[in-house]
Coordinates of C-alpha atoms in Angstrom, one line a residue:
M1 CA 18.5 9.6 7.4
D2 CA 20.8 7.8 9.8
S3 CA 19.3 4.4 10.4
N4 CA 20.4 4.6 14.0
R5 CA 18.2 7.7 14.4
L6 CA 15.2 5.9 12.9
D7 CA 15.8 2.9 15.2
E8 CA 16.0 5.1 18.2
L9 CA 12.8 6.9 17.2
L10 CA 10.8 3.7 16.7
R11 CA 12.2 2.1 19.9
S12 CA 10.6 5.0 21.7
V13 CA 7.3 4.2 20.0
L14 CA 7.5 0.5 20.9
K15 CA 8.7 0.9 24.5
V16 CA 6.3 -0.9 26.7
H17 CA 5.4 0.6 30.0
E18 CA 3.6 -1.1 32.9
T19 CA 0.3 0.5 32.2
E20 CA -2.9 -0.3 30.3
D21 CA -3.3 3.2 28.9
Q22 CA -2.6 3.3 25.2
L23 CA -2.0 5.9 22.5
I24 CA -2.8 4.7 18.9
I25 CA -1.2 6.8 16.2
G26 CA -2.2 6.2 12.6
L27 CA -0.2 7.4 9.5
D28 CA -1.5 7.6 6.0
F29 CA 1.7 7.9 4.0
G30 CA 0.3 9.1 0.6
T31 CA 1.7 9.9 -2.8
T32 CA 0.7 13.5 -2.8
F33 CA -0.5 14.2 0.8
S34 CA 0.0 12.4 4.1
G35 CA -1.8 12.7 7.4
V36 CA -1.8 11.6 11.0
A37 CA -4.6 10.8 13.4
Y38 CA -4.6 9.4 16.9
A39 CA -6.8 8.2 19.7
F40 CA -6.6 7.1 23.4
P41 CA -8.7 3.9 23.3
N42 CA -9.1 3.5 27.1
S43 CA -12.2 5.7 27.4
N44 CA -15.7 4.4 26.6
K45 CA -16.1 6.6 23.6
P46 CA -12.5 7.5 22.4
D47 CA -12.1 10.7 20.4
L48 CA -10.6 10.2 17.0
V49 CA -8.4 13.3 16.4
S50 CA -6.6 14.4 13.2
I51 CA -3.5 16.5 13.2
L52 CA -4.6 19.8 11.5
D53 CA -1.7 22.1 12.1
W54 CA 1.4 21.8 9.9
P55 CA 4.7 23.7 9.4
G56 CA 4.2 26.0 6.4
L57 CA 0.4 26.0 6.7
E58 CA 0.1 28.3 9.6
G59 CA -3.4 29.7 9.8
H60 CA -4.7 27.0 7.4
R61 CA -6.0 23.9 9.2
Q62 CA -6.3 20.7 7.2
P63 CA -5.9 16.9 7.9
K64 CA -3.1 16.4 5.3
V65 CA 0.2 17.9 4.4
P66 CA 2.1 17.5 1.1
T67 CA 4.3 14.4 0.7
V68 CA 7.3 16.5 -0.4
I69 CA 10.8 16.6 0.9
S70 CA 13.8 18.8 -0.2
Y71 CA 17.4 18.2 0.9
D72 CA 20.1 20.7 1.5
R73 CA 22.6 20.5 -1.3
K74 CA 25.6 20.5 1.1
D75 CA 24.2 18.5 4.0
R76 CA 21.9 15.6 3.1
S77 CA 20.9 15.1 6.7
T78 CA 19.2 18.5 6.6
F79 CA 15.9 18.9 4.7
T80 CA 12.6 20.7 4.6
W81 CA 9.4 18.7 4.3
G82 CA 5.6 19.1 3.7
A83 CA 4.4 22.6 3.2
Q84 CA 7.6 24.3 4.5
K85 CA 9.4 26.6 2.1
H86 CA 11.7 24.6 -0.1
K87 CA 14.9 26.3 -1.4
N88 CA 16.2 23.3 -3.3
E89 CA 14.7 20.7 -5.7
K90 CA 11.6 19.1 -4.4
I91 CA 11.2 15.3 -4.3
E92 CA 7.5 14.4 -4.9
G93 CA 5.7 11.1 -5.4
I94 CA 8.4 9.2 -3.5
K95 CA 5.8 6.5 -2.4
L96 CA 5.4 5.3 -5.9
L97 CA 9.1 4.3 -6.1
L98 CA 8.5 1.9 -3.2
D99 CA 6.5 -0.3 -5.6
I100 CA 8.4 -0.3 -8.8
E101 CA 6.1 -3.1 -10.1
Q102 CA 3.2 -0.7 -10.6
E103 CA 2.8 0.1 -14.3
T104 CA 2.7 3.8 -15.2
P105 CA -0.2 4.6 -17.7
I106 CA 1.0 6.0 -21.0
Y107 CA -1.2 9.1 -20.6
L108 CA 0.9 10.3 -17.6
P109 CA 3.8 12.7 -18.3
A110 CA 7.1 11.4 -17.1
S111 CA 8.2 12.1 -13.5
N112 CA 11.7 13.3 -12.6
T113 CA 11.6 11.8 -9.1
A114 CA 13.8 8.8 -9.9
A115 CA 16.4 11.0 -11.6
E116 CA 16.4 13.4 -8.6
L117 CA 17.0 10.5 -6.2
K118 CA 19.9 9.3 -8.4
R119 CA 21.4 12.8 -8.3
L120 CA 20.9 12.9 -4.6
G121 CA 22.5 9.5 -4.1
K122 CA 19.8 8.3 -1.6
P123 CA 17.6 5.2 -2.1
A124 CA 13.9 5.7 -2.1
V125 CA 13.5 3.8 1.2
E126 CA 15.8 6.2 3.1
V127 CA 14.0 9.3 1.7
A128 CA 10.7 7.8 2.8
A129 CA 12.1 7.1 6.2
D130 CA 13.2 10.7 6.5
Y131 CA 9.8 12.0 5.6
I132 CA 8.0 9.6 7.9
S133 CA 10.3 10.5 10.8
A134 CA 9.6 14.2 10.2
I135 CA 5.8 13.9 10.1
Y136 CA 5.8 11.5 13.1
K137 CA 7.9 13.9 15.2
H138 CA 5.7 16.8 14.4
A139 CA 2.6 14.8 15.2
M140 CA 4.0 13.8 18.6
G141 CA 4.8 17.4 19.3
R142 CA 1.2 18.4 18.6
I143 CA -0.1 15.5 20.8
E144 CA 2.2 16.5 23.6
S145 CA 0.9 20.0 23.5
K146 CA -2.6 18.6 24.3
M147 CA -1.7 16.2 27.1
P148 CA 0.3 16.2 30.3
A149 CA 3.8 15.1 29.5
D150 CA 4.0 12.5 32.3
Y151 CA 0.8 10.8 31.2
L152 CA 1.9 10.7 27.6
Q153 CA 5.3 9.2 28.6
M154 CA 3.5 6.5 30.5
C155 CA 1.2 5.4 27.7
Q156 CA 1.9 2.4 25.5
K157 CA 2.2 3.6 21.9
K158 CA 1.0 1.7 18.9
F159 CA 2.0 3.0 15.4
V160 CA -0.3 2.0 12.5
L161 CA 0.6 2.7 8.9
S162 CA -1.8 2.2 6.0
V163 CA -0.6 0.7 2.7
P164 CA -2.4 0.2 -0.6
A165 CA -4.4 -3.0 -0.6
V166 CA -3.0 -4.0 -4.0
W167 CA 0.7 -3.5 -3.3
S168 CA 3.1 -6.3 -3.9
D169 CA 4.6 -8.2 -1.0
K170 CA 8.0 -6.7 -1.9
A171 CA 6.6 -3.1 -1.8
K172 CA 5.0 -3.8 1.6
D173 CA 8.4 -5.1 2.8
T174 CA 10.1 -2.0 1.5
T175 CA 7.7 0.2 3.3
L176 CA 8.3 -2.0 6.4
K177 CA 12.0 -1.1 6.1
A178 CA 11.2 2.6 6.2
T179 CA 8.9 2.3 9.2
T180 CA 9.4 -1.1 10.9
L181 CA 5.8 -1.3 11.8
L182 CA 3.0 -2.0 9.4
N183 CA -0.8 -2.4 9.4
T184 CA -3.2 -2.3 6.5
K185 CA -5.4 -0.1 4.5
L186 CA -8.0 -2.8 4.6
A187 CA -9.6 -1.7 7.9
T188 CA -10.5 1.7 6.7
I189 CA -14.2 2.1 7.7
N190 CA -14.6 5.6 9.2
S191 CA -16.8 5.9 12.3
R192 CA -19.1 8.2 10.4
W193 CA -19.7 5.5 7.8
Y194 CA -21.7 3.5 10.4
K195 CA -24.5 6.0 9.8
A196 CA -24.4 5.0 6.1
L197 CA -24.5 1.3 7.1
A198 CA -27.1 1.8 9.8
H199 CA -29.7 0.0 7.8
A200 CA -27.3 -2.6 6.4
K201 CA -27.9 -6.3 6.9
I202 CA -25.8 -9.4 7.1
G203 CA -25.0 -10.5 3.6
D204 CA -24.9 -7.0 2.1
A205 CA -21.9 -6.3 -0.1
F206 CA -20.1 -3.0 -0.8
V207 CA -17.1 -1.8 -2.8
L208 CA -14.5 0.5 -1.3
C209 CA -12.8 2.8 -3.9
D210 CA -9.8 4.6 -2.3
A211 CA -8.9 7.2 -5.0
G212 CA -5.7 8.8 -3.6
G213 CA -2.9 10.9 -5.0
G214 CA -0.9 8.2 -6.7
T215 CA -2.9 5.0 -6.8
V216 CA -6.6 4.0 -6.9
D217 CA -7.3 0.8 -4.8
L218 CA -10.5 -1.2 -5.1
I219 CA -11.5 -3.8 -2.5
S220 CA -14.9 -5.3 -1.7
Y221 CA -16.5 -6.6 1.5
E222 CA -19.5 -8.5 2.7
I223 CA -21.1 -7.9 6.1
T224 CA -20.9 -11.2 8.1
A225 CA -22.0 -9.9 11.6
L226 CA -23.5 -6.7 13.0
S227 CA -23.4 -7.6 16.7
P228 CA -21.5 -7.1 19.1
H229 CA -19.6 -5.2 16.4
L230 CA -19.4 -5.0 12.6
E231 CA -17.5 -7.9 11.0
L232 CA -16.6 -8.0 7.3
K233 CA -15.0 -10.5 5.0
E234 CA -13.1 -9.6 1.8
L235 CA -14.9 -10.9 -1.3
V236 CA -12.5 -10.9 -4.2
P237 CA -8.9 -10.0 -4.7
G238 CA -8.2 -6.3 -4.5
K239 CA -7.4 -4.4 -7.7
G240 CA -5.8 -1.1 -8.4
G241 CA -3.7 1.1 -10.6
M242 CA -1.8 4.4 -10.9
A243 CA -4.8 6.5 -11.7
G244 CA -4.5 8.9 -8.7
S245 CA -4.9 12.6 -8.8
L246 CA -1.1 13.2 -9.1
G247 CA -1.8 12.3 -12.7
L248 CA -4.3 15.1 -12.9
N249 CA -1.6 17.6 -11.6
R250 CA 0.9 16.3 -14.2
R251 CA -1.7 16.5 -17.0
F252 CA -2.7 20.0 -16.0
E253 CA 0.9 21.1 -15.9
Q254 CA 1.3 19.6 -19.4
A255 CA -1.8 21.6 -20.5
V256 CA -0.3 24.8 -19.3
K257 CA 2.9 24.0 -21.2
D258 CA 0.9 23.4 -24.4
V259 CA -1.0 26.7 -24.0
V260 CA 1.9 29.1 -23.1
G261 CA 4.5 27.4 -25.3
E262 CA 7.7 25.6 -24.3
D263 CA 9.9 28.8 -24.1
Q264 CA 7.6 30.6 -21.8
F265 CA 6.9 27.5 -19.7
Y266 CA 10.6 27.0 -19.1
H267 CA 10.7 30.3 -17.1
L268 CA 7.1 30.1 -15.8
R269 CA 7.5 26.8 -13.9
K270 CA 10.3 28.4 -11.8
T271 CA 8.0 31.3 -10.6
K272 CA 5.9 31.7 -7.6
G273 CA 3.0 32.4 -9.9
F274 CA 3.1 28.9 -11.3
E275 CA 3.2 27.4 -7.9
E276 CA 0.1 29.4 -6.9
A277 CA -1.7 28.3 -10.1
M278 CA -0.9 24.6 -9.3
L279 CA -2.2 25.1 -5.8
Q280 CA -5.4 26.6 -7.1
F281 CA -5.9 23.6 -9.4
D282 CA -5.1 21.1 -6.7
R283 CA -7.1 22.6 -3.9
T284 CA -10.1 24.0 -5.7
I285 CA -10.7 23.1 -9.3
K286 CA -9.8 19.4 -9.0
T287 CA -12.5 18.7 -6.4
A288 CA -15.2 21.1 -7.5
F289 CA -15.2 20.5 -11.3
R290 CA -18.5 18.8 -12.3
G291 CA -17.7 17.9 -15.9
T292 CA -20.0 20.3 -17.7
A293 CA -18.9 22.1 -20.9
D294 CA -20.2 25.5 -19.7
E295 CA -17.9 25.6 -16.7
E296 CA -15.2 28.3 -16.6
W297 CA -12.3 28.6 -14.3
Y298 CA -9.8 31.5 -14.1
V299 CA -6.4 30.2 -13.2
N300 CA -4.1 33.0 -12.1
F301 CA -0.3 33.2 -12.5
P302 CA 0.6 36.3 -10.4
M303 CA 3.6 38.3 -11.5
A304 CA 4.4 35.7 -14.2
N305 CA 4.7 38.2 -17.1
L306 CA 2.9 36.0 -19.6
Q307 CA 2.2 37.2 -23.1
D308 CA -1.4 37.9 -23.8
D309 CA -2.9 35.3 -26.1
P310 CA -6.6 35.8 -26.8
V311 CA -6.7 32.6 -29.0
N312 CA -5.8 30.5 -26.0
N313 CA -7.7 32.6 -23.5
I314 CA -4.7 34.1 -21.7
Q315 CA -4.9 37.7 -20.6
A316 CA -3.2 39.6 -17.8
N317 CA -1.5 36.5 -16.4
C318 CA -4.8 34.7 -16.2
W319 CA -5.8 31.6 -18.1
N320 CA -9.6 31.2 -18.7
V321 CA -9.9 27.4 -18.6
K322 CA -13.1 26.0 -20.3
G323 CA -14.9 22.9 -19.1
D324 CA -14.0 21.0 -22.2
T325 CA -10.3 21.5 -21.5
L326 CA -10.6 20.2 -18.0
K327 CA -12.7 17.3 -19.2
R328 CA -9.8 16.2 -21.5
I329 CA -7.4 16.5 -18.5
F330 CA -9.6 14.3 -16.3
Q331 CA -10.9 11.8 -18.9
P332 CA -8.1 9.2 -19.1
L333 CA -8.0 8.8 -15.3
I334 CA -11.8 8.8 -15.0
T335 CA -11.9 6.1 -17.6
D336 CA -9.3 4.0 -15.8
I337 CA -11.1 4.3 -12.5
L338 CA -14.5 3.4 -14.0
R339 CA -12.9 0.3 -15.5
L340 CA -11.4 -0.7 -12.1
V341 CA -14.7 -0.3 -10.4
D342 CA -16.6 -2.2 -13.1
D343 CA -14.1 -5.1 -12.8
Q344 CA -14.6 -5.2 -9.0
V345 CA -18.4 -5.0 -9.2
N346 CA -18.4 -7.8 -11.9
L347 CA -16.1 -10.0 -9.9
V348 CA -18.2 -9.7 -6.7
T349 CA -21.4 -10.4 -8.7
V350 CA -19.9 -13.5 -10.4
K351 CA -18.5 -14.9 -7.2
R352 CA -21.7 -14.5 -5.2
M353 CA -23.8 -16.0 -8.1
T354 CA -21.5 -19.1 -8.2
E355 CA -22.1 -19.4 -4.5
N356 CA -25.9 -19.0 -5.0
H357 CA -25.9 -16.1 -2.6
P358 CA -29.4 -14.7 -2.0
K359 CA -28.1 -11.2 -2.7
A360 CA -25.8 -12.1 -5.6
K361 CA -26.9 -9.4 -8.0
E362 CA -27.1 -6.7 -5.3
I363 CA -24.3 -4.4 -4.2
K364 CA -25.3 -2.1 -1.4
A365 CA -22.9 0.8 -2.0
I366 CA -19.7 2.1 -3.5
F367 CA -17.7 4.1 -0.9
L368 CA -15.6 6.8 -2.5
V369 CA -12.7 7.9 -0.2
G370 CA -9.2 9.5 -0.5
G371 CA -8.1 12.8 -1.9
F372 CA -9.3 12.1 -5.5
G373 CA -12.4 10.5 -3.9
S374 CA -13.5 14.0 -3.0
S375 CA -14.0 14.8 -6.7
E376 CA -17.5 15.7 -7.6
Y377 CA -16.9 14.8 -11.2
L378 CA -15.7 11.3 -10.3
K379 CA -18.7 10.8 -8.1
Q380 CA -21.1 11.8 -10.9
C381 CA -19.3 9.5 -13.4
L382 CA -19.6 6.5 -11.0
E383 CA -23.3 7.3 -10.4
A384 CA -23.9 7.4 -14.1
A385 CA -22.1 4.1 -14.7
H386 CA -23.8 2.3 -11.8
A387 CA -27.2 3.8 -11.5
N388 CA -28.5 0.9 -9.3
I389 CA -25.7 1.3 -6.7
Q390 CA -25.6 4.1 -4.2
V391 CA -22.3 6.0 -4.4
I392 CA -21.4 7.3 -0.9
Q393 CA -18.8 10.1 -0.6
P394 CA -18.2 10.8 3.1
H395 CA -17.7 14.5 3.8
D396 CA -14.3 13.7 5.3
A397 CA -13.2 11.3 2.5
W398 CA -9.8 12.9 2.4
S399 CA -9.0 11.8 6.0
A400 CA -11.0 8.6 6.0
I401 CA -8.0 6.3 5.5
V402 CA -5.8 7.6 8.3
K403 CA -8.8 7.6 10.7
G404 CA -9.6 4.1 9.6
A405 CA -6.0 3.0 10.5
V406 CA -6.6 4.2 14.0
L407 CA -10.1 2.7 14.2
S408 CA -8.7 -0.7 13.1
Q409 CA -6.9 -0.9 16.5
L410 CA -9.8 0.2 18.7
P411 CA -12.0 -2.4 20.5
Q412 CA -15.6 -2.8 19.3
Q413 CA -15.0 -1.3 15.9
A414 CA -15.3 -3.0 12.5
S415 CA -12.9 -5.9 12.0
I416 CA -11.9 -7.8 8.9
T417 CA -12.2 -11.6 9.5
S418 CA -10.7 -12.8 6.2
S419 CA -9.0 -11.6 3.1
V420 CA -8.6 -13.0 -0.4
A421 CA -5.3 -14.2 -2.0
T422 CA -4.3 -12.0 -4.9
R423 CA -2.0 -14.6 -6.4
H424 CA -0.9 -18.2 -6.0
Y425 CA 1.9 -19.0 -3.5
G426 CA 3.9 -22.2 -3.4
V427 CA 7.3 -23.8 -3.4
S428 CA 9.4 -25.7 -6.0
A429 CA 10.9 -29.1 -4.9
M430 CA 12.7 -31.9 -6.6
S431 CA 10.0 -34.6 -7.0
A432 CA 10.1 -38.1 -8.5
Y433 CA 10.0 -37.9 -12.3
I434 CA 6.7 -39.1 -13.8
E435 CA 6.8 -39.5 -17.6
A436 CA 3.1 -38.6 -18.1
E437 CA 3.4 -35.4 -16.1
D438 CA 7.0 -34.3 -16.5
S439 CA 7.9 -35.0 -20.1
G440 CA 10.2 -32.3 -21.5
Q441 CA 11.4 -31.2 -18.0
T442 CA 15.0 -31.4 -17.1
K443 CA 15.7 -34.5 -15.0
K444 CA 18.3 -34.8 -12.2
R445 CA 19.6 -38.0 -10.6
D446 CA 19.2 -38.1 -6.8
H447 CA 22.6 -39.5 -5.6
Y448 CA 21.0 -40.6 -2.3
T449 CA 18.2 -42.7 -3.7
G450 CA 19.3 -43.2 -7.3
I451 CA 15.9 -42.1 -8.8
D452 CA 15.4 -39.3 -11.3
R453 CA 13.8 -36.1 -10.0
V454 CA 12.4 -33.0 -11.6
S455 CA 11.6 -29.5 -10.3
K456 CA 7.9 -29.4 -9.6
M457 CA 5.5 -26.8 -8.0
T458 CA 3.4 -27.4 -5.0
W459 CA 0.9 -24.7 -4.4
Y460 CA -0.3 -24.0 -0.9
I461 CA -2.3 -20.8 -1.4
Y462 CA -4.5 -20.3 -4.5
Q463 CA -5.5 -17.0 -6.1
G464 CA -9.0 -16.1 -4.9
E465 CA -8.8 -18.3 -1.8
D466 CA -10.3 -17.0 1.4
L467 CA -7.6 -16.6 4.0
K468 CA -8.8 -16.3 7.6
R469 CA -7.1 -13.5 9.6
D470 CA -4.3 -15.0 11.7
Q471 CA -4.6 -18.3 9.8
K472 CA -1.5 -20.4 9.9
L473 CA -0.4 -22.3 6.7
I474 CA 2.3 -25.0 6.8
F475 CA 4.9 -25.3 4.0
P476 CA 6.8 -28.7 4.5
F477 CA 10.4 -29.0 3.4
Y478 CA 13.2 -31.4 3.9
R479 CA 16.9 -31.5 3.2
S480 CA 19.4 -34.4 3.0
L481 CA 22.8 -33.9 4.6
D482 CA 26.0 -36.0 4.3
E483 CA 27.5 -37.5 7.4
G484 CA 30.0 -35.0 8.9
Y485 CA 28.1 -32.0 7.7
S486 CA 29.2 -28.5 8.9
P487 CA 27.0 -26.2 11.0
Q488 CA 26.8 -23.9 8.0
A489 CA 25.0 -26.7 6.2
L490 CA 22.1 -26.3 8.6
I491 CA 21.3 -22.8 7.2
F492 CA 18.8 -23.5 4.4
R493 CA 17.6 -21.1 1.7
D494 CA 14.1 -21.7 0.2
E495 CA 12.2 -19.7 -2.3
L496 CA 8.6 -18.8 -1.9
I497 CA 7.2 -18.8 -5.5
Q498 CA 4.3 -16.7 -6.8
C499 CA 2.2 -17.0 -9.9
E500 CA -0.5 -14.7 -11.1
A501 CA -1.9 -16.8 -14.0
I502 CA -5.4 -18.0 -13.6
Q503 CA -4.2 -21.7 -13.6
P504 CA -1.0 -22.0 -11.6
A505 CA 2.0 -23.6 -13.4
K506 CA 2.9 -27.3 -12.7
H507 CA 6.6 -26.5 -13.1
P508 CA 8.7 -23.4 -12.5
K509 CA 8.6 -21.4 -15.8
E510 CA 10.2 -18.1 -16.6
G511 CA 7.7 -15.3 -17.2
V512 CA 4.9 -17.3 -15.4
T513 CA 6.3 -18.0 -12.0
K514 CA 8.7 -15.8 -10.1
T515 CA 10.4 -15.6 -6.7
N516 CA 8.3 -13.8 -4.1
C517 CA 10.9 -13.9 -1.4
V518 CA 13.9 -16.0 -0.2
L519 CA 13.4 -17.6 3.2
T520 CA 16.5 -18.4 5.2
S521 CA 16.0 -21.0 7.9
D522 CA 18.6 -21.4 10.6
L523 CA 18.6 -24.8 12.2
T524 CA 22.1 -24.6 13.7
G525 CA 20.6 -24.6 17.2
V526 CA 18.2 -27.6 16.6
D527 CA 19.0 -30.8 18.5
V528 CA 20.1 -33.6 16.1
S529 CA 17.6 -36.0 17.6
H530 CA 15.1 -34.3 15.3
F531 CA 17.0 -35.6 12.2
K532 CA 16.4 -39.0 10.7
T533 CA 19.4 -41.2 9.9
K534 CA 19.3 -42.9 6.5
T535 CA 21.7 -45.1 4.5
T536 CA 22.3 -45.0 0.8
A537 CA 22.3 -48.0 -1.5
K538 CA 26.1 -48.0 -1.2
G539 CA 26.0 -48.0 2.6
A540 CA 26.8 -44.3 3.1
I541 CA 25.1 -42.6 6.1
Y542 CA 23.2 -39.4 5.5
Y543 CA 20.5 -37.4 7.4
D544 CA 17.0 -36.3 6.4
V545 CA 16.0 -33.0 8.0
Y546 CA 12.3 -32.4 7.9
Y547 CA 11.0 -28.9 8.8
N548 CA 8.0 -26.7 8.2
L549 CA 7.9 -23.1 7.3
A550 CA 4.8 -21.7 8.9
V551 CA 3.1 -18.7 7.3
T552 CA 0.7 -16.6 9.4
I553 CA -1.7 -14.4 7.5
E554 CA -1.7 -11.0 9.2
A555 CA -3.4 -7.7 8.4
A556 CA -1.1 -6.7 5.5
V557 CA 1.8 -9.0 5.5
M558 CA 2.8 -12.6 5.9
R559 CA 4.8 -13.6 9.0
F560 CA 7.1 -16.5 8.7
S561 CA 8.3 -19.0 11.5
L562 CA 10.1 -22.3 11.6
E563 CA 8.6 -25.4 13.1
I564 CA 10.0 -28.9 13.7
D565 CA 7.7 -31.7 15.0
G566 CA 5.0 -29.2 15.5
K567 CA 7.0 -26.8 17.7
E568 CA 8.3 -23.4 16.8
I569 CA 12.1 -23.7 16.8
G570 CA 15.1 -22.1 15.1
S571 CA 14.6 -19.0 13.1
V572 CA 13.6 -17.8 9.6
T573 CA 14.0 -14.5 7.8
A574 CA 12.5 -13.3 4.5
A575 CA 14.3 -11.3 1.9
Y576 CA 12.5 -9.7 -1.0
E577 CA 14.9 -9.4 -3.8

């Protein structure tokens, strides 16, 4: 997609009018399915509306549309998307390529998405931008059909995009490049959930399991206030993995291949019958399967011309799938999800016990949302594993995330007051060498002061630390400049370092610490009166420039600014490499 077209589209979203009327538009950009919801927050009881009509799904209303895009082979600016009829190769699972740090479980068959993008010659971020632009334009068209055009034009528009709670900062930044606006999947409490929390009390804890198409995210909260509105704080760092239902689709496809044989499968996967069978598995079997051995499902491959095979239960283009076969397809992903939930429950319990919390051993509920979160089998497995915790599966679990994105921007709804750092953040600086602490590290002589220095870490955010929403953290830096420095010398590059070890490293170390992002600070417009004049031992004049990089903790991202003498001045940009 032409970046100018995306900029023009988003400028129209961001244009501020002289009115208090607002339109909040939430997008859940998912691995397998995506959805849009919206609300006009000015009324006393704003209606939360999901887009239910999609191109290619005429006559079938649902809150999500497939996250699929297919480009014209001759014109890459032309494409079909969602449930539209695709004449060329489909690109699926594009969202997963926005976070290349996520490890793919060995039980998942390989995906050809990366190879298809390479053939297409388009980076993942541009493909994501094309899809997001298409779904946004369609949603706006549906909203416009319900409202007077003049009123809609007058409204201020706020665009909210959900992201996985466990995504890396780089992945969030990549998504930001595709959409330019970002919020968080952390504020995902659906309005109907309040009924489930109606008897909840301050101090109650619960775990949110968002089992989607590509990833499964775990995050936990404690209720800190009930009035005037629900307030929550995050308890422990969020965890997650690639155990989403896309893996079920791939494993089911592999099972079909194993049953019909490679030769037949080569032709079968190109037929409409195979597409219909995959839809049947995705829309019906996947959510309704209960895990019992006596279950039977009849998967049809219309007009596929499959050879009858009584041994493998194939007859008349129909595969009789037994419960045991489905259980084998589900089991690796169910096992992974149970492990993730167990880890989260244990972390919450341990933390609250160390704090002598009066409800340390009690977790009120596990909320199961997302597309895979609608699975009856997954719910039963969680109930069996955590018999003393209520597992709540909202009836609209599939659309809970996108509705939560909108709700997070409405007044008097649930708000998240603090989050928990998932890793250590700090900076490396040349500090005075101390033999007892720095033995074995490479020393460097400071030509200004004549003392030996060594690269040493200073950590400002620690893994597991509670971070208040909108909290500002100060990272102090300084540079020394020779007399007669050039303006270019006032553009500084500093690395924000991260570490995921339990105990953060004292010195930069390959494989333990790594660059989170590179911060470029531009001080060329700063008055020289802020600089301190110094003299070396040899009488040469130089300048010390002291400045702070301020980090503000927002909903899903860190915002950086530059401060000197306590005032925001100059500029700073972050590049995730």
